[in-house]
Coordinates of C-alpha atoms and ligand atoms in Angstrom, one line a residue:
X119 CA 0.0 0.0 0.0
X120 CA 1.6 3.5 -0.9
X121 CA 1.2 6.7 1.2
X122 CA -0.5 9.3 0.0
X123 CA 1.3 12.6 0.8
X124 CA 1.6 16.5 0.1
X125 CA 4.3 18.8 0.6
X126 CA 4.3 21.7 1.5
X127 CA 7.8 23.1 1.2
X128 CA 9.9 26.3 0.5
X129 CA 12.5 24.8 -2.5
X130 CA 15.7 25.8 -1.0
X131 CA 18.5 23.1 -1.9
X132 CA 17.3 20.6 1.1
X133 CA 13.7 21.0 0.1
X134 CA 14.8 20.1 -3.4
X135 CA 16.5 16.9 -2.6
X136 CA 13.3 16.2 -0.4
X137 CA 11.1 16.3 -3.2
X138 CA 13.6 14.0 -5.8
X139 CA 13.5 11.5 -2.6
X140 CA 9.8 11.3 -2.6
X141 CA 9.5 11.2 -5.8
X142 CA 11.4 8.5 -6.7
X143 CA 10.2 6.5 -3.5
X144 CA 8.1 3.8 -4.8
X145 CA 6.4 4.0 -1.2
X146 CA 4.7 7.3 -1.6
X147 CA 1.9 8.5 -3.9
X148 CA 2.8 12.4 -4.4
X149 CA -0.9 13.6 -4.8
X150 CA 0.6 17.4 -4.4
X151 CA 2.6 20.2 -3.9
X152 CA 2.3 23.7 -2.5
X153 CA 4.7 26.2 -2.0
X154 CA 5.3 28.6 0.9
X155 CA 7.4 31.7 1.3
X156 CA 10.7 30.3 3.4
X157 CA 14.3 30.0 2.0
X158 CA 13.7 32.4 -0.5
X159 CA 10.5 34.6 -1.6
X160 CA 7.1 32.0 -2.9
X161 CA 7.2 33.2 -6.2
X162 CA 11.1 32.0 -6.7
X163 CA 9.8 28.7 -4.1
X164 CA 7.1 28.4 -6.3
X165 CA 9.3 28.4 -9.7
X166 CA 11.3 26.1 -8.5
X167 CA 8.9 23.5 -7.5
X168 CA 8.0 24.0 -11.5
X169 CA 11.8 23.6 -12.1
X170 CA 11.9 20.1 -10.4
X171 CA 8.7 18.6 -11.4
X172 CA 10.5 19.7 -15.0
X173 CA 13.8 17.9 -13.7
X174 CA 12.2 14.6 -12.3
X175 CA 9.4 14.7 -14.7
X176 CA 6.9 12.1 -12.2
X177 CA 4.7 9.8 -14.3
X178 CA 1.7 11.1 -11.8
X179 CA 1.5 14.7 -12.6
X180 CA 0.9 16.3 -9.1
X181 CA -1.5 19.2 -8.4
X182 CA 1.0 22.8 -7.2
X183 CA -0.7 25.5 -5.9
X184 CA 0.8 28.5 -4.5
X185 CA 0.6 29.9 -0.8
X186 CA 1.5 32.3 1.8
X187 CA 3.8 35.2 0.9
X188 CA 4.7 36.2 4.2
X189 CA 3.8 35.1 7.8
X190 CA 1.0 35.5 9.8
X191 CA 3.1 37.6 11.9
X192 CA 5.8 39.3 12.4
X193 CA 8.9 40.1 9.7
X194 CA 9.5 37.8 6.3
X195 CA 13.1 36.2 6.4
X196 CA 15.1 34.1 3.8
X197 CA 18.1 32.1 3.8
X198 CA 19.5 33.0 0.5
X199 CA 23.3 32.8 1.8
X200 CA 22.4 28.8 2.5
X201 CA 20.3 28.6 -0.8
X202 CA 21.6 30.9 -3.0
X203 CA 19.6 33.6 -4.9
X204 CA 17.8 31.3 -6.8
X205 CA 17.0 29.0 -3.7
X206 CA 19.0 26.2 -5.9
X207 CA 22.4 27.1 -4.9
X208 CA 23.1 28.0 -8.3
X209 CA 22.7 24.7 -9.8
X210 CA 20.6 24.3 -13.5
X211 CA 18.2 22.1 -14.4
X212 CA 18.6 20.5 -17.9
X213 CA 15.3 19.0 -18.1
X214 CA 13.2 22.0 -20.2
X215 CA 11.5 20.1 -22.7
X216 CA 8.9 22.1 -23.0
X217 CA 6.1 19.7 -20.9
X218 CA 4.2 20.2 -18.3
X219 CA 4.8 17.7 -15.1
X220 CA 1.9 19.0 -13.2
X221 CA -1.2 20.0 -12.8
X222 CA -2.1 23.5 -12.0
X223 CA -4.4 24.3 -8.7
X224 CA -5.9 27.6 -9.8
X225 CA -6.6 29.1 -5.7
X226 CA -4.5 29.2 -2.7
X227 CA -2.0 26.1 -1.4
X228 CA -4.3 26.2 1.8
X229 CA -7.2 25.4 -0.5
X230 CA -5.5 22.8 -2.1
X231 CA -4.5 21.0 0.9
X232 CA -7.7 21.0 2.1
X233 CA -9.1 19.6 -0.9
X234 CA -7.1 16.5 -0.4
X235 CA -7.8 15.9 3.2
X236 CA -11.6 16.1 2.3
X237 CA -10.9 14.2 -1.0
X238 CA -8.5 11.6 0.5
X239 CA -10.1 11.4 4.6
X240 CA -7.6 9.6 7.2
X241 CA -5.3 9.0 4.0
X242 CA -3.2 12.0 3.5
X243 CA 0.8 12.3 5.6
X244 CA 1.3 16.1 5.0
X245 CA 4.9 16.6 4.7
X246 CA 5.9 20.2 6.0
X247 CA 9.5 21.0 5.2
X248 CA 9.0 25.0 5.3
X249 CA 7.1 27.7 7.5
X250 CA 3.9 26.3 8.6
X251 CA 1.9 29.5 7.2
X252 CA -0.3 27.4 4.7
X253 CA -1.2 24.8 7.2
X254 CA -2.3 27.5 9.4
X255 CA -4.1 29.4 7.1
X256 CA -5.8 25.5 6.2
X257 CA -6.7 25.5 10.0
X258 CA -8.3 28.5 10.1
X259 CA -10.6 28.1 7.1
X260 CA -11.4 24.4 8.2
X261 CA -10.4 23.3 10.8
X262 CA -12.3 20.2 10.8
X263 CA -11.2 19.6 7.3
X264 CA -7.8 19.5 8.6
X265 CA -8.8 16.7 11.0
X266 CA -9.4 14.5 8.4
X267 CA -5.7 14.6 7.5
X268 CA -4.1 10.9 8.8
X269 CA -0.6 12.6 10.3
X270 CA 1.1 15.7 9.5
X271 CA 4.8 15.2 9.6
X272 CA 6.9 18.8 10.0
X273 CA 10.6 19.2 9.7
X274 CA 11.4 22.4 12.3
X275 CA 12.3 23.3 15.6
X276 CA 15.3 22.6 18.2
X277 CA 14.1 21.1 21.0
X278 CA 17.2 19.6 23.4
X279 CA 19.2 21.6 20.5
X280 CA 20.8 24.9 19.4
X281 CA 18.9 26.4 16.9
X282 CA 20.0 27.7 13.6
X283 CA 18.6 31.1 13.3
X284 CA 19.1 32.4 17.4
X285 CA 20.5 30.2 19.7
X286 CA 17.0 29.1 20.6
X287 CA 15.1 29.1 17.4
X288 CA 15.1 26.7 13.9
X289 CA 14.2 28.6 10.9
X290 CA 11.3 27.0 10.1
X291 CA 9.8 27.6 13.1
X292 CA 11.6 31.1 13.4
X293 CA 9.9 32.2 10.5
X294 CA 6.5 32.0 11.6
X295 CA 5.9 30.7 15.2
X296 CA 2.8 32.0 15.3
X297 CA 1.4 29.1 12.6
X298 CA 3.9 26.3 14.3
X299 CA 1.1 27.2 17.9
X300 CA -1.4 26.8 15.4
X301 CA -0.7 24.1 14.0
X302 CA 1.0 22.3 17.3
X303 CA -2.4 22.8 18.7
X304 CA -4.3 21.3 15.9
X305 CA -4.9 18.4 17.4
X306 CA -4.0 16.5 14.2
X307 CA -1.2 13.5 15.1
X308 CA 2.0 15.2 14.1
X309 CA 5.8 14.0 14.1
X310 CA 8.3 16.7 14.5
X311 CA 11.8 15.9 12.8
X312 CA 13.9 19.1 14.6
X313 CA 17.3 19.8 14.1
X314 CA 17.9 17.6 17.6
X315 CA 18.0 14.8 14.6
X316 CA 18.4 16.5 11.3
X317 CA 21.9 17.4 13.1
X318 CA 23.1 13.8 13.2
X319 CA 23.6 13.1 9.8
X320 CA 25.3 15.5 6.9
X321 CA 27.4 15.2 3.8
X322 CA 30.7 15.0 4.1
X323 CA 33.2 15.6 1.2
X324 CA 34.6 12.1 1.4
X325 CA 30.4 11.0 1.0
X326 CA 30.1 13.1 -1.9
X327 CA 33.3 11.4 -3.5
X328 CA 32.8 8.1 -2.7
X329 CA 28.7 7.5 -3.1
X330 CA 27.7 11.0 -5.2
X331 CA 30.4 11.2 -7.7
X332 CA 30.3 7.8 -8.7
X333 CA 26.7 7.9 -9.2
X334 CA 26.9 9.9 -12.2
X335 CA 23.4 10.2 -12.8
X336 CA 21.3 13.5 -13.6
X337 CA 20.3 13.7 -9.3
X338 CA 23.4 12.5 -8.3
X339 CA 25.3 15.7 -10.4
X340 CA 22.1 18.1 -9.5
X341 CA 23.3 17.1 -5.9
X342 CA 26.8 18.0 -6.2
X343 CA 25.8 21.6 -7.9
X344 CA 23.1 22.2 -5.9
X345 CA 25.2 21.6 -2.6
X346 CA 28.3 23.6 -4.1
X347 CA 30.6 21.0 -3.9
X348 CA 33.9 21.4 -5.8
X349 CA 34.9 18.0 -7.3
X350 CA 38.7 19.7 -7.7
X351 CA 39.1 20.5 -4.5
X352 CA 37.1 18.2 -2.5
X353 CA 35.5 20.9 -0.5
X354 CA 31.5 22.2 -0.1
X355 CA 32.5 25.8 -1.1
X356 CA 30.8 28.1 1.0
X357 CA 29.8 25.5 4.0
X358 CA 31.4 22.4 5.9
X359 CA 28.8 20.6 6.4
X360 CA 25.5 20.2 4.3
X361 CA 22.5 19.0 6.7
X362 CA 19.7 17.0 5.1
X363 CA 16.6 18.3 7.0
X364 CA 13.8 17.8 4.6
X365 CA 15.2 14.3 2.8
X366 CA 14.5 13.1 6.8
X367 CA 11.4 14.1 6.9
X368 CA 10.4 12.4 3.6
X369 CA 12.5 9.4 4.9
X370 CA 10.6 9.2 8.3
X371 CA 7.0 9.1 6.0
X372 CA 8.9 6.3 3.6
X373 CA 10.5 4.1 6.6
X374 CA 9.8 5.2 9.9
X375 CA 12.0 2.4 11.4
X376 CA 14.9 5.1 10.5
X377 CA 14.1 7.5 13.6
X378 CA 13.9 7.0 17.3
X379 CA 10.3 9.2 18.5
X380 CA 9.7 10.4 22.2
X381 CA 6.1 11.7 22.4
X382 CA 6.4 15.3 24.2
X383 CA 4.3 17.8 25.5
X384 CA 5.7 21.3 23.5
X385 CA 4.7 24.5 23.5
X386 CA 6.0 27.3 21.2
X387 CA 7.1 30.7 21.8
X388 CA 5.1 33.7 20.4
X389 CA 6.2 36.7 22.4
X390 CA 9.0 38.7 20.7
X391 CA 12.4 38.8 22.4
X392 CA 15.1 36.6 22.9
X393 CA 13.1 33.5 23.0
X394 CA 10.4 34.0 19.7
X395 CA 10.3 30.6 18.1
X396 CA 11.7 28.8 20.6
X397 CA 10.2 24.8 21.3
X398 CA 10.0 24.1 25.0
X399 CA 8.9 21.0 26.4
X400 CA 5.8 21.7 29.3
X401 CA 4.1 19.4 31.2
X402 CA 1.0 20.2 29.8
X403 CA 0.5 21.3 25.6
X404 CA 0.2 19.2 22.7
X405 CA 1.4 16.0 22.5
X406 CA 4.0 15.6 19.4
X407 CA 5.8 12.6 18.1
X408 CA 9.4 14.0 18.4
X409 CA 12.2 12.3 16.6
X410 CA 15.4 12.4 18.4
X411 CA 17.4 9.8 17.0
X412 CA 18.1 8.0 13.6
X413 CA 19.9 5.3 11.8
X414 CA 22.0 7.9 10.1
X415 CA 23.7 5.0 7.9
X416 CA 20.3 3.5 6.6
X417 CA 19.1 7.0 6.2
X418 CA 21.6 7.8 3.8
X419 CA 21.5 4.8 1.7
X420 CA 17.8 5.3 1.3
X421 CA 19.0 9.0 0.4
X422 CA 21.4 8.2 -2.5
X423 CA 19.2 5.0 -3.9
X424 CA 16.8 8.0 -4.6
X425 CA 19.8 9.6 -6.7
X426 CA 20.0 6.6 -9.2
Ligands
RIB300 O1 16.1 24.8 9.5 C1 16.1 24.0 8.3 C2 14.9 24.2 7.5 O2 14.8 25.5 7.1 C3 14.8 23.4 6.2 O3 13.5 23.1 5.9 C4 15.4 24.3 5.3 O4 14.9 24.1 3.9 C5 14.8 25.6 5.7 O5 13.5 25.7 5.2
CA301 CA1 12.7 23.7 3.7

C-alpha cells in the first residue's frame, strides 16, 4: 500500500533533494505540492517546485498551488546565503522540454491542501519541510477539514538543540511561530523531525566522492551543484557541512523504522524577544511525536538510492 502525501515546502536546496527523494520512492503517492514563502521569496519557491517537477518529470503529474507570501506575523526572512539567490544554490536544471509535469491548482495552497484531506479522509501524511503559514491558514478556514488529514509530519524546531537562526530558534519555526502554535495545537497526530536529529547526519566531502560522484546520474550531479561541492578540491565551497533536513522528513513518511520518536508535551514561543520561536517542552500542551534519533547509515542509503 503506498502513502498518500503532500508537501508543503519552501524549494531551498534541502527541500529540493526532499522532493527528488519522494518522488522517486516507490512507497509514496505524491498527490501534491504547495509552496510557501521560506528560503527564499514564494514566487522564486514556487518556480522552482515548476523547475523540479521539469527535472524529475513524475509519471503522476501532481497538483501545485501557491501559498502564503509572508507570515502571519511578524517580519518575512530568507536564507538566501544557504540557498543561493535562486534558492538552488546556483545549480541548472537540464530538463526543459517544454512539458508540463503538473497540474495547476488555480486558488491558494491552503485550499488545495484541504481539498485533499476532504478528498482523500484519514489517508493523506502532510509533509511540511518550510514555515507552517499554509497549514495555518488551512486551519483557520477548516479546521475540521484538517482533522481529516491521517498525520502531519513537520521538519522544524530545536528542541534539546541549538537552533539555527538564534541560539534558541530553527528557521522553520523562526519564521512564523505564530502558525507552528497553530498548527501544534491542531490536534491533528503530528511528528516533528527538529534539528535535535536533522543534526546527526550530513554530507561530508569524502560521502560526496565516494557515493555521489560515482553515481553519475542527472540527481546524483544536480546534488553535487546544488550543494556547491567542488569536485577539484574536494570541499563544499561556502559551508562544511550540508545538513539533510527535509530528505529526513520524507525518509521518516517512507520508513519510519529510521528515527527513534519520544512523544512530548511542546509548546511554542510567540512573544517577541530573545526567546520567539523557541520549542519548549511543558508538562501540559500538545502531545508531538518527536524524533530524536536516527539510523544515520540507513538513512543515507535510502537517500542516495533516490539519486540513481
Ligand atoms: O532549519 C532547516 C529548515 O529551514 C529546512 O527546511 C530548510 O529548507 C529551511 O526551510
Ligand atoms: Ca525547507
Amino acid at each position: 500500500m503506498t502513502k498518500k502525501v503532500v508537501i508543503d515546502c519552501d524549494v531551498g536546496v534541502d527541500d529540493a533533494l526532499a522532493l527528488i527523494l519522494a518522488f522517486h520512492s516507490p512507497e509514496l503517492e505524491v498527490k501534491a505540492v504547495t509552496g510557501v514563502n521560506g528560503n527564499v521569496p514564494l514566487d522564486t519557491v514556487f518556480t522552482n517546485i515548476q523547475k523540479m517537477l521539469s527535472f524529475i518529470q513524475p509519471a503522476c503529474k501532481p497538483l501545485i498551488a501557491r501559498g502564503a507570501n509572508q507570515p502571519l506575523k511578524g517580519e518575512t526572512i530568507h536564507a538566501h546565503s544557504v540557498h543561493g539567490q535562486d534558492g538552488l544554490g546556483g545549480a541548472k536544471i537540464q530538463c526543459e522540454d517544454g512539458k508540463t509535469w503538473w497540474q495547476n491548482y488555480p486558488r491558494h495552497a491552503s485550499e488545495l491542501i484541504l481539498e485533499m484531506a476532504h478528498q482523500h479522509p484519514d489517508e493523506i501524511t502532510l509533509v511540511a519541510v518550510g514555515p507552517l503559514t499554509n497549514l495555518a491558514l488551512a486551519l483557520k478556514q477548516d479546521p475540521a477539514g484538517m482533522k481529516k488529514l491521517k498525520e502531519l509530519v513537520i521538519m522544524g524546531g530545536a528542541v534539546r538543540t541549538r537552533g539555527n537562526v538564534t541560539p534558541y530558534a530553527e528557521f522553520n519555526i523562526y519564521s512564523d511561530p505564530v502558525a507552528a502554535k497553530i498548527v501544534f495545537e491542531s490536534g491533528i497526530p503530528i511528528t516533528l523531525v527538529p534539528l535535535d536529529v536533522t543534526h546527526q547526519v550530513f554530507l561530508t566531502p569524502r560521502w560526496m566522492e565516494e557515493k555521489a560522484k560515482p553515481l553519475n546520474t542527472p540527481f546524483s550531479n544536480f546534488l553535487i551543484e546544488a550543494t556547491g561541492y567542488d569536485i577539484e578540491t574536494h570541499r563544499f565551497r561556502n559551508r562544511d557541512t550540508i545538513f539533510l533536513h527535509d530528505p529526513l522528513a520524507v525518509a521518516a513518511v517512507i520508513e519510519p523504522t529510521l528515527v527513534k520518536m519520544e512523544r512530548l508535551s511542546l509548546q511554542v514561543e510567540i512573544q517577541d524577544g530573545e526567546y520567539y520561536g523557541k520549542i519548549s517542552e511543558v508538562k501540559k500542551g500538545p502531545e508531538i511525536d518527536v524524533c530524536l534519533g536516527v539510523d544515520a547509515e540507513r538513512f543515507l542509503e535510502l537517500f542516495v538510492s533516490g539519486l540513481r
